[in-house]
Amino acid sequence: MLNPTSWWIAVEPIDLRRGMDGLLTAITLQFGHDGLAGGAYVFRNRSGTRIKVVCADGSGVWMCVRRLREGRFVWPRSNDRVCEIDAQVFAWLCTGVDWHRLCAKPLVGARV
């Protein structure tokens, strides 16, 4: 069962023809993280229609692929190379939901 210690999104697109070894290398070289430490890393292609998730657990490495039939995955915009998210945001991201809107904090004094 995939049960990562943390969730990370690679902000910039990456060539998803890379396999798990290539993506683990990118985690180390581009983000300075240990890809074998138990965190899950989510990568997307340039068009935003596919993602790959790489996660190492104590006995091996998981690599999952998801492709949307319609639309694009909603991705963060950041000056950082990688952003940390939680499991709920990852679940929304996988379904193609605009998780930015779901995570928005209500304005103080705003009427509902």
Tab-separated table of C-alpha atoms in Angstrom:
chain	number	residue	atom	x	y	z
A	1	MET	CA	0.000	0.000	0.000
A	2	LEU	CA	1.282	3.446	-0.906
A	3	ASN	CA	1.624	5.383	2.360
A	4	PRO	CA	4.147	8.222	1.938
A	5	THR	CA	5.583	10.276	4.769
A	6	SER	CA	5.023	13.492	2.762
A	7	TRP	CA	3.774	14.661	-0.655
A	8	TRP	CA	5.814	16.883	-2.982
A	9	ILE	CA	4.898	18.416	-6.362
A	10	ALA	CA	7.587	19.219	-8.928
A	11	VAL	CA	6.566	22.671	-10.169
A	12	GLU	CA	8.203	22.510	-13.612
A	13	PRO	CA	7.146	19.881	-16.176
A	14	ILE	CA	9.467	16.947	-16.816
A	15	ASP	CA	9.861	14.411	-19.602
A	16	LEU	CA	7.653	11.558	-18.386
A	17	ARG	CA	9.470	9.070	-20.603
A	18	ARG	CA	11.870	8.862	-17.681
A	19	GLY	CA	11.502	5.757	-15.583
A	20	MET	CA	11.688	5.531	-11.827
A	21	ASP	CA	15.490	5.677	-11.743
A	22	GLY	CA	15.523	8.854	-13.847
A	23	LEU	CA	12.875	10.473	-11.665
A	24	LEU	CA	14.666	9.456	-8.446
A	25	THR	CA	17.816	11.071	-9.873
A	26	ALA	CA	15.838	14.259	-10.630
A	27	ILE	CA	14.573	14.308	-7.028
A	28	THR	CA	18.138	14.232	-5.757
A	29	LEU	CA	19.768	16.588	-8.273
A	30	GLN	CA	16.993	19.165	-8.795
A	31	PHE	CA	15.397	19.253	-5.346
A	32	GLY	CA	18.210	18.128	-3.067
A	33	HIS	CA	15.899	15.561	-1.441
A	34	ASP	CA	16.529	11.902	-0.730
A	35	GLY	CA	14.085	10.136	-3.040
A	36	LEU	CA	14.342	6.971	-0.965
A	37	ALA	CA	13.301	8.642	2.322
A	38	GLY	CA	9.585	7.785	1.999
A	39	GLY	CA	8.149	10.932	0.417
A	40	ALA	CA	5.948	10.792	-2.704
A	41	TYR	CA	6.930	13.032	-5.629
A	42	VAL	CA	4.426	14.069	-8.287
A	43	PHE	CA	5.639	15.062	-11.768
A	44	ARG	CA	3.648	16.283	-14.774
A	45	ASN	CA	4.207	16.439	-18.502
A	46	ARG	CA	4.398	19.722	-20.411
A	47	SER	CA	0.758	19.660	-21.522
A	48	GLY	CA	-0.482	18.928	-17.986
A	49	THR	CA	-2.552	15.893	-19.003
A	50	ARG	CA	-0.391	13.223	-17.333
A	51	ILE	CA	1.281	12.793	-13.978
A	52	LYS	CA	3.690	10.263	-12.513
A	53	VAL	CA	4.084	9.598	-8.809
A	54	VAL	CA	7.271	8.070	-7.420
A	55	CYS	CA	7.502	6.880	-3.809
A	56	ALA	CA	9.998	4.604	-2.080
A	57	ASP	CA	8.966	2.528	0.888
A	58	GLY	CA	11.040	0.121	2.942
A	59	SER	CA	10.868	-2.680	0.395
A	60	GLY	CA	10.874	-1.013	-3.027
A	61	VAL	CA	9.795	1.900	-5.194
A	62	TRP	CA	6.266	2.669	-6.372
A	63	MET	CA	5.657	4.447	-9.684
A	64	CYS	CA	2.092	5.304	-10.669
A	65	VAL	CA	0.833	7.044	-13.813
A	66	ARG	CA	-2.436	8.910	-14.320
A	67	ARG	CA	-3.810	10.473	-17.488
A	68	LEU	CA	-6.884	12.683	-17.763
A	69	ARG	CA	-9.250	12.100	-20.677
A	70	GLU	CA	-10.359	15.730	-20.623
A	71	GLY	CA	-8.835	18.883	-19.211
A	72	ARG	CA	-5.544	19.360	-17.408
A	73	PHE	CA	-4.207	18.819	-13.929
A	74	VAL	CA	-4.246	22.004	-11.824
A	75	TRP	CA	-0.658	22.775	-10.903
A	76	PRO	CA	0.932	25.196	-8.432
A	77	ARG	CA	2.779	28.284	-9.546
A	78	SER	CA	5.844	28.951	-7.478
A	79	ASN	CA	9.390	30.208	-7.643
A	80	ASP	CA	10.399	27.042	-5.793
A	81	ARG	CA	11.265	23.879	-7.688
A	82	VAL	CA	9.124	21.699	-5.460
A	83	CYS	CA	6.079	22.364	-3.223
A	84	GLU	CA	4.821	20.280	-0.327
A	85	ILE	CA	1.119	19.345	-0.247
A	86	ASP	CA	-1.002	17.074	1.930
A	87	ALA	CA	-2.783	13.844	1.035
A	88	GLN	CA	-6.165	15.576	0.595
A	89	VAL	CA	-4.755	18.045	-1.934
A	90	PHE	CA	-3.139	15.139	-3.785
A	91	ALA	CA	-6.535	13.379	-3.942
A	92	TRP	CA	-8.145	16.523	-5.401
A	93	LEU	CA	-5.264	16.975	-7.836
A	94	CYS	CA	-5.679	13.393	-9.139
A	95	THR	CA	-9.343	13.932	-9.947
A	96	GLY	CA	-8.610	17.121	-11.884
A	97	VAL	CA	-10.341	19.361	-9.341
A	98	ASP	CA	-9.107	22.942	-8.961
A	99	TRP	CA	-7.681	22.367	-5.489
A	100	HIS	CA	-6.481	25.986	-5.269
A	101	ARG	CA	-10.104	27.056	-4.915
A	102	LEU	CA	-10.865	24.357	-2.348
A	103	CYS	CA	-7.860	25.340	-0.227
A	104	ALA	CA	-8.557	29.070	-0.316
A	105	LYS	CA	-9.055	30.672	3.075
A	106	PRO	CA	-12.226	32.749	3.504
A	107	LEU	CA	-11.766	36.492	3.606
A	108	VAL	CA	-12.087	38.046	7.038
A	109	GLY	CA	-15.401	39.870	7.316
A	110	ALA	CA	-16.697	38.426	4.025
A	111	ARG	CA	-20.390	37.635	3.807
A	112	VAL	CA	-21.476	34.178	2.744
